[in-house]
mmCIF file with all atom_site columns, C-alpha atoms in Angstrom:
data_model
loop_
_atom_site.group_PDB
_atom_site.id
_atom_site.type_symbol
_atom_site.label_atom_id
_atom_site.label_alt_id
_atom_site.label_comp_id
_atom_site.label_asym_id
_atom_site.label_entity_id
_atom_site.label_seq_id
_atom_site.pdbx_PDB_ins_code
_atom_site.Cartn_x
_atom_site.Cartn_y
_atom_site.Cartn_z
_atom_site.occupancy
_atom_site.B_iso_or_equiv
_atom_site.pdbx_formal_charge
_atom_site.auth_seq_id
_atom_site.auth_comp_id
_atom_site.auth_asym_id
_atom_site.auth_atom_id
_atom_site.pdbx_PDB_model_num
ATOM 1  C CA . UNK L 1 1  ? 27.120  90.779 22.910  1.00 76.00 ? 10 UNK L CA 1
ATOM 2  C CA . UNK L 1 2  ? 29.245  88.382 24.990  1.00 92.00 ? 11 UNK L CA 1
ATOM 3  C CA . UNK L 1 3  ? 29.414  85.176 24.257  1.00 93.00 ? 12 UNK L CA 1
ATOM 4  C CA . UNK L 1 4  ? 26.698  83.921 27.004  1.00 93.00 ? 13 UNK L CA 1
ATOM 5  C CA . UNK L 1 5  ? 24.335  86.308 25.768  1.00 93.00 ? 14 UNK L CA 1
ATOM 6  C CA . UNK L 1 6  ? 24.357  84.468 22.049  1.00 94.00 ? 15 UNK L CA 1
ATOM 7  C CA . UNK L 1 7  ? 24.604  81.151 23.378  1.00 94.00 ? 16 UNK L CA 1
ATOM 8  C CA . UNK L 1 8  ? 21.640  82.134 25.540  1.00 95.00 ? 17 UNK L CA 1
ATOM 9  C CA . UNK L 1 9  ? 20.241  83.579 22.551  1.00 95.00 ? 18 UNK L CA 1
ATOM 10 C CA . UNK L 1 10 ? 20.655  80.535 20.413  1.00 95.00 ? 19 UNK L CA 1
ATOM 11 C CA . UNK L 1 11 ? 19.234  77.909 23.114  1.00 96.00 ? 20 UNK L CA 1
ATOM 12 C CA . UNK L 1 12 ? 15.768  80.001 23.353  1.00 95.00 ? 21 UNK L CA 1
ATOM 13 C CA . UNK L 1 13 ? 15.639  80.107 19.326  1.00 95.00 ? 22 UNK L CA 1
ATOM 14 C CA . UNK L 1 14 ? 16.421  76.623 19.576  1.00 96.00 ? 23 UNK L CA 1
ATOM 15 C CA . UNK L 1 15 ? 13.972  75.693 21.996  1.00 95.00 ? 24 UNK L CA 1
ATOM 16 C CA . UNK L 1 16 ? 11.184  77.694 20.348  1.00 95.00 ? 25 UNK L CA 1
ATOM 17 C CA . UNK L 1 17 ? 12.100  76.022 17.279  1.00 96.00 ? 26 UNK L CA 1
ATOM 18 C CA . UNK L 1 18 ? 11.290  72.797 18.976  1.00 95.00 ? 27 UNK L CA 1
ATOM 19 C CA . UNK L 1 19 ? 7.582   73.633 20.296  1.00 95.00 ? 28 UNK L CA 1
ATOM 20 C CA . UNK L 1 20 ? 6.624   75.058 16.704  1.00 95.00 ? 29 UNK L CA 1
ATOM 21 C CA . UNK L 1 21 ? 8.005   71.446 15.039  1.00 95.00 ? 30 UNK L CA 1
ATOM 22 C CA . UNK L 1 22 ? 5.890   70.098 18.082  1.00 94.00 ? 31 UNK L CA 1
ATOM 23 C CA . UNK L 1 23 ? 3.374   71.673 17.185  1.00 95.00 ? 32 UNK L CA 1
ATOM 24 C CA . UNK L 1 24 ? 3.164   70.881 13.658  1.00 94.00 ? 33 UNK L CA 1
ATOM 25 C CA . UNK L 1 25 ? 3.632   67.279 13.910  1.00 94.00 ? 34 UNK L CA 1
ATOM 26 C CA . UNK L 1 26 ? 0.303   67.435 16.440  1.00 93.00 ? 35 UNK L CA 1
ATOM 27 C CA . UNK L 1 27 ? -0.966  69.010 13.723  1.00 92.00 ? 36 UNK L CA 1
ATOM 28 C CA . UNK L 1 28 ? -0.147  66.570 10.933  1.00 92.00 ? 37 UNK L CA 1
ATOM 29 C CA . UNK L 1 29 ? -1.412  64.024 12.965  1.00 90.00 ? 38 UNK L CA 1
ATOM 30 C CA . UNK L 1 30 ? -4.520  65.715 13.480  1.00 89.00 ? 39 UNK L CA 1
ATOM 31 C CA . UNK L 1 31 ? -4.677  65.466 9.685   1.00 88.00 ? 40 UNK L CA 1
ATOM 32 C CA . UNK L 1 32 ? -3.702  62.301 8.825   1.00 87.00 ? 41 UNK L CA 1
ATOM 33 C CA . UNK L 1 33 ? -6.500  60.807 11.434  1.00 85.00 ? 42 UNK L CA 1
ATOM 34 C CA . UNK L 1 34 ? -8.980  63.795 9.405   1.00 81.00 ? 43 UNK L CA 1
ATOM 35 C CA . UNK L 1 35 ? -8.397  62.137 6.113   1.00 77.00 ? 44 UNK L CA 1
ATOM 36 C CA . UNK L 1 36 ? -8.239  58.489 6.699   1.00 75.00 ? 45 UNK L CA 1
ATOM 37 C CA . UNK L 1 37 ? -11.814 58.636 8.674   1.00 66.00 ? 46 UNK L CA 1
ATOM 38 C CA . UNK L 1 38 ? -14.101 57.471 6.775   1.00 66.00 ? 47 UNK L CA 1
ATOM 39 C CA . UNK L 1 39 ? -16.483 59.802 4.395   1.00 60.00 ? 48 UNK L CA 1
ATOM 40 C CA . UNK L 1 40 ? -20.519 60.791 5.995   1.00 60.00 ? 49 UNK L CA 1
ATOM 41 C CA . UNK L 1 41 ? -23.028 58.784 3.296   1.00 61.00 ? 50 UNK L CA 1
ATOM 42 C CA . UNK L 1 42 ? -25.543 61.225 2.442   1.00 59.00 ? 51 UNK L CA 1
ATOM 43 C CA . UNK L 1 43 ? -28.845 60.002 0.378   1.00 58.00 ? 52 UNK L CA 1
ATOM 44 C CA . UNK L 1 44 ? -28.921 57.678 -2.693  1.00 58.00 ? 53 UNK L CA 1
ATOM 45 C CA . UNK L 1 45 ? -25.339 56.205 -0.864  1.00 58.00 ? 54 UNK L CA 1
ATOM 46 C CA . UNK L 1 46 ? -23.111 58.914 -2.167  1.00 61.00 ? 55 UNK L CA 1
ATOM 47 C CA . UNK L 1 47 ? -20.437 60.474 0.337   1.00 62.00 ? 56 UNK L CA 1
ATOM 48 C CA . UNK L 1 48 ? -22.296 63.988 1.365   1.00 61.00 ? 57 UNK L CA 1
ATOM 49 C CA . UNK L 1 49 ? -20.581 66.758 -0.130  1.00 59.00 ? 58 UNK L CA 1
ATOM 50 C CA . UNK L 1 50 ? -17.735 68.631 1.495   1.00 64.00 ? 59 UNK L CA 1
ATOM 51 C CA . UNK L 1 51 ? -17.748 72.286 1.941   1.00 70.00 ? 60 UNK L CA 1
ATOM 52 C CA . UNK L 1 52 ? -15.871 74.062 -0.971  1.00 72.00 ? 61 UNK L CA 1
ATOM 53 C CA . UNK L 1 53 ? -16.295 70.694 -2.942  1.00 73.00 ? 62 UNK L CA 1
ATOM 54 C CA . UNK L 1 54 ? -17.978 70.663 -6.252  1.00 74.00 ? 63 UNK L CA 1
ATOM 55 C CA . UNK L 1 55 ? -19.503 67.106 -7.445  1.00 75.00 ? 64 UNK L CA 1
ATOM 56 C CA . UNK L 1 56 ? -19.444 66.759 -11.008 1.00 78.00 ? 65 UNK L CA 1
ATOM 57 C CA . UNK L 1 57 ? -22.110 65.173 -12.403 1.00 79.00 ? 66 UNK L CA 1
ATOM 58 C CA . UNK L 1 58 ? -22.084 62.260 -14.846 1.00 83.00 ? 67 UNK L CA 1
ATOM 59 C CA . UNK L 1 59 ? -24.250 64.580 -17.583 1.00 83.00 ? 68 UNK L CA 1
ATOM 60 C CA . UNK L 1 60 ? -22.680 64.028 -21.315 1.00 84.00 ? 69 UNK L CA 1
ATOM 61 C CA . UNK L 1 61 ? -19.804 66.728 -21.605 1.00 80.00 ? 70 UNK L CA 1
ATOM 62 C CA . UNK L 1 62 ? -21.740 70.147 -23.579 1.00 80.00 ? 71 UNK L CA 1
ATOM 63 C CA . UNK L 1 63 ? -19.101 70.995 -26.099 1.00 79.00 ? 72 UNK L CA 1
ATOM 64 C CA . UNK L 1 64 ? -21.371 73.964 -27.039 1.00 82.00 ? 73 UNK L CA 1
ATOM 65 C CA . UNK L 1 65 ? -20.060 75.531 -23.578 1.00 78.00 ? 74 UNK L CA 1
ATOM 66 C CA . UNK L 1 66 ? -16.466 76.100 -25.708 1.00 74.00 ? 75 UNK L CA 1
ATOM 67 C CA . UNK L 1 67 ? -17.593 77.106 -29.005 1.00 73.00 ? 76 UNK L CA 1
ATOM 68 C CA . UNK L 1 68 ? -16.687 80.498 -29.354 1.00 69.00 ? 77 UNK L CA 1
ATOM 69 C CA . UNK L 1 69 ? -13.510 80.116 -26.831 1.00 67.00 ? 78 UNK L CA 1
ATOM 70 C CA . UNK L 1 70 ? -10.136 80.609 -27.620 1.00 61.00 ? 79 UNK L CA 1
ATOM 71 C CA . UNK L 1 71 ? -7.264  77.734 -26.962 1.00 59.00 ? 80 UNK L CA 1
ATOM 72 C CA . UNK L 1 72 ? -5.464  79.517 -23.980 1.00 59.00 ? 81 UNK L CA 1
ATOM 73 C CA . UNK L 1 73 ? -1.890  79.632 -25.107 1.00 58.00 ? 82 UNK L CA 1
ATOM 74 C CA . UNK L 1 74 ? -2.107  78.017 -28.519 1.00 60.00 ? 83 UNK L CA 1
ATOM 75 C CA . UNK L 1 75 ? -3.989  81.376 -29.799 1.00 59.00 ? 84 UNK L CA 1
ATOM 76 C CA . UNK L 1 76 ? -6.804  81.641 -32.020 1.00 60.00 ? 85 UNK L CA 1
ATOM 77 C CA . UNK L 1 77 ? -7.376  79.742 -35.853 1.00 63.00 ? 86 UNK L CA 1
ATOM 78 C CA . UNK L 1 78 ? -6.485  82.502 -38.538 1.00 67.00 ? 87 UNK L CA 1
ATOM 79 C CA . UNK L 1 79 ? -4.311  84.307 -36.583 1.00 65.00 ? 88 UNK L CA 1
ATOM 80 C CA . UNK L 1 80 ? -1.034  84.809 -36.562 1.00 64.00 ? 89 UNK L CA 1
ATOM 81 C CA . UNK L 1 81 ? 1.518   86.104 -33.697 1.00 61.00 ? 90 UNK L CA 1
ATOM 82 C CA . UNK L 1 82 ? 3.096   90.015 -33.970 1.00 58.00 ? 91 UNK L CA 1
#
């Protein structure tokens, strides 16, 4: 390759570099407008929930979920390691 072919090379990398940045700072934007507009109010004035969002509900924690459960990583009472 002659030296005009990589230069040539290197501009249209270059160049393509700068429409994906472009592009991703349009899309940032997009984003940032996405997140600071403010949240629907759905019935009883809580914000409407979100698709792939879970509300968690203000019920007493059920510690009878975990009874039978090991302690991931810290192993189980009684036993010991190999």
């Amino acid at each position: 390759m002659s030296l005009q072919d990589e230069l040539t090379a290197i501009q249209l990398c270059l160049d393509d570099l700068v429409r994906t940045v472009g592009r991703l700072e349009r899309s940032l934007a997009q984003l940032r407008e996405a997140a600071t507009a403010p949240a629907p109010i759905g019935p009883a004035g809580h914000a409407a929930p979100v698709d792939g969002v879970i509300t968690i509900t203000e019920a007493p924690y059920d510690t009878t979920l975990w009874t039978d459960s090991d302690d991931e990583g810290l192993g189980v009472p009684g036993r010991h390691a190999p």
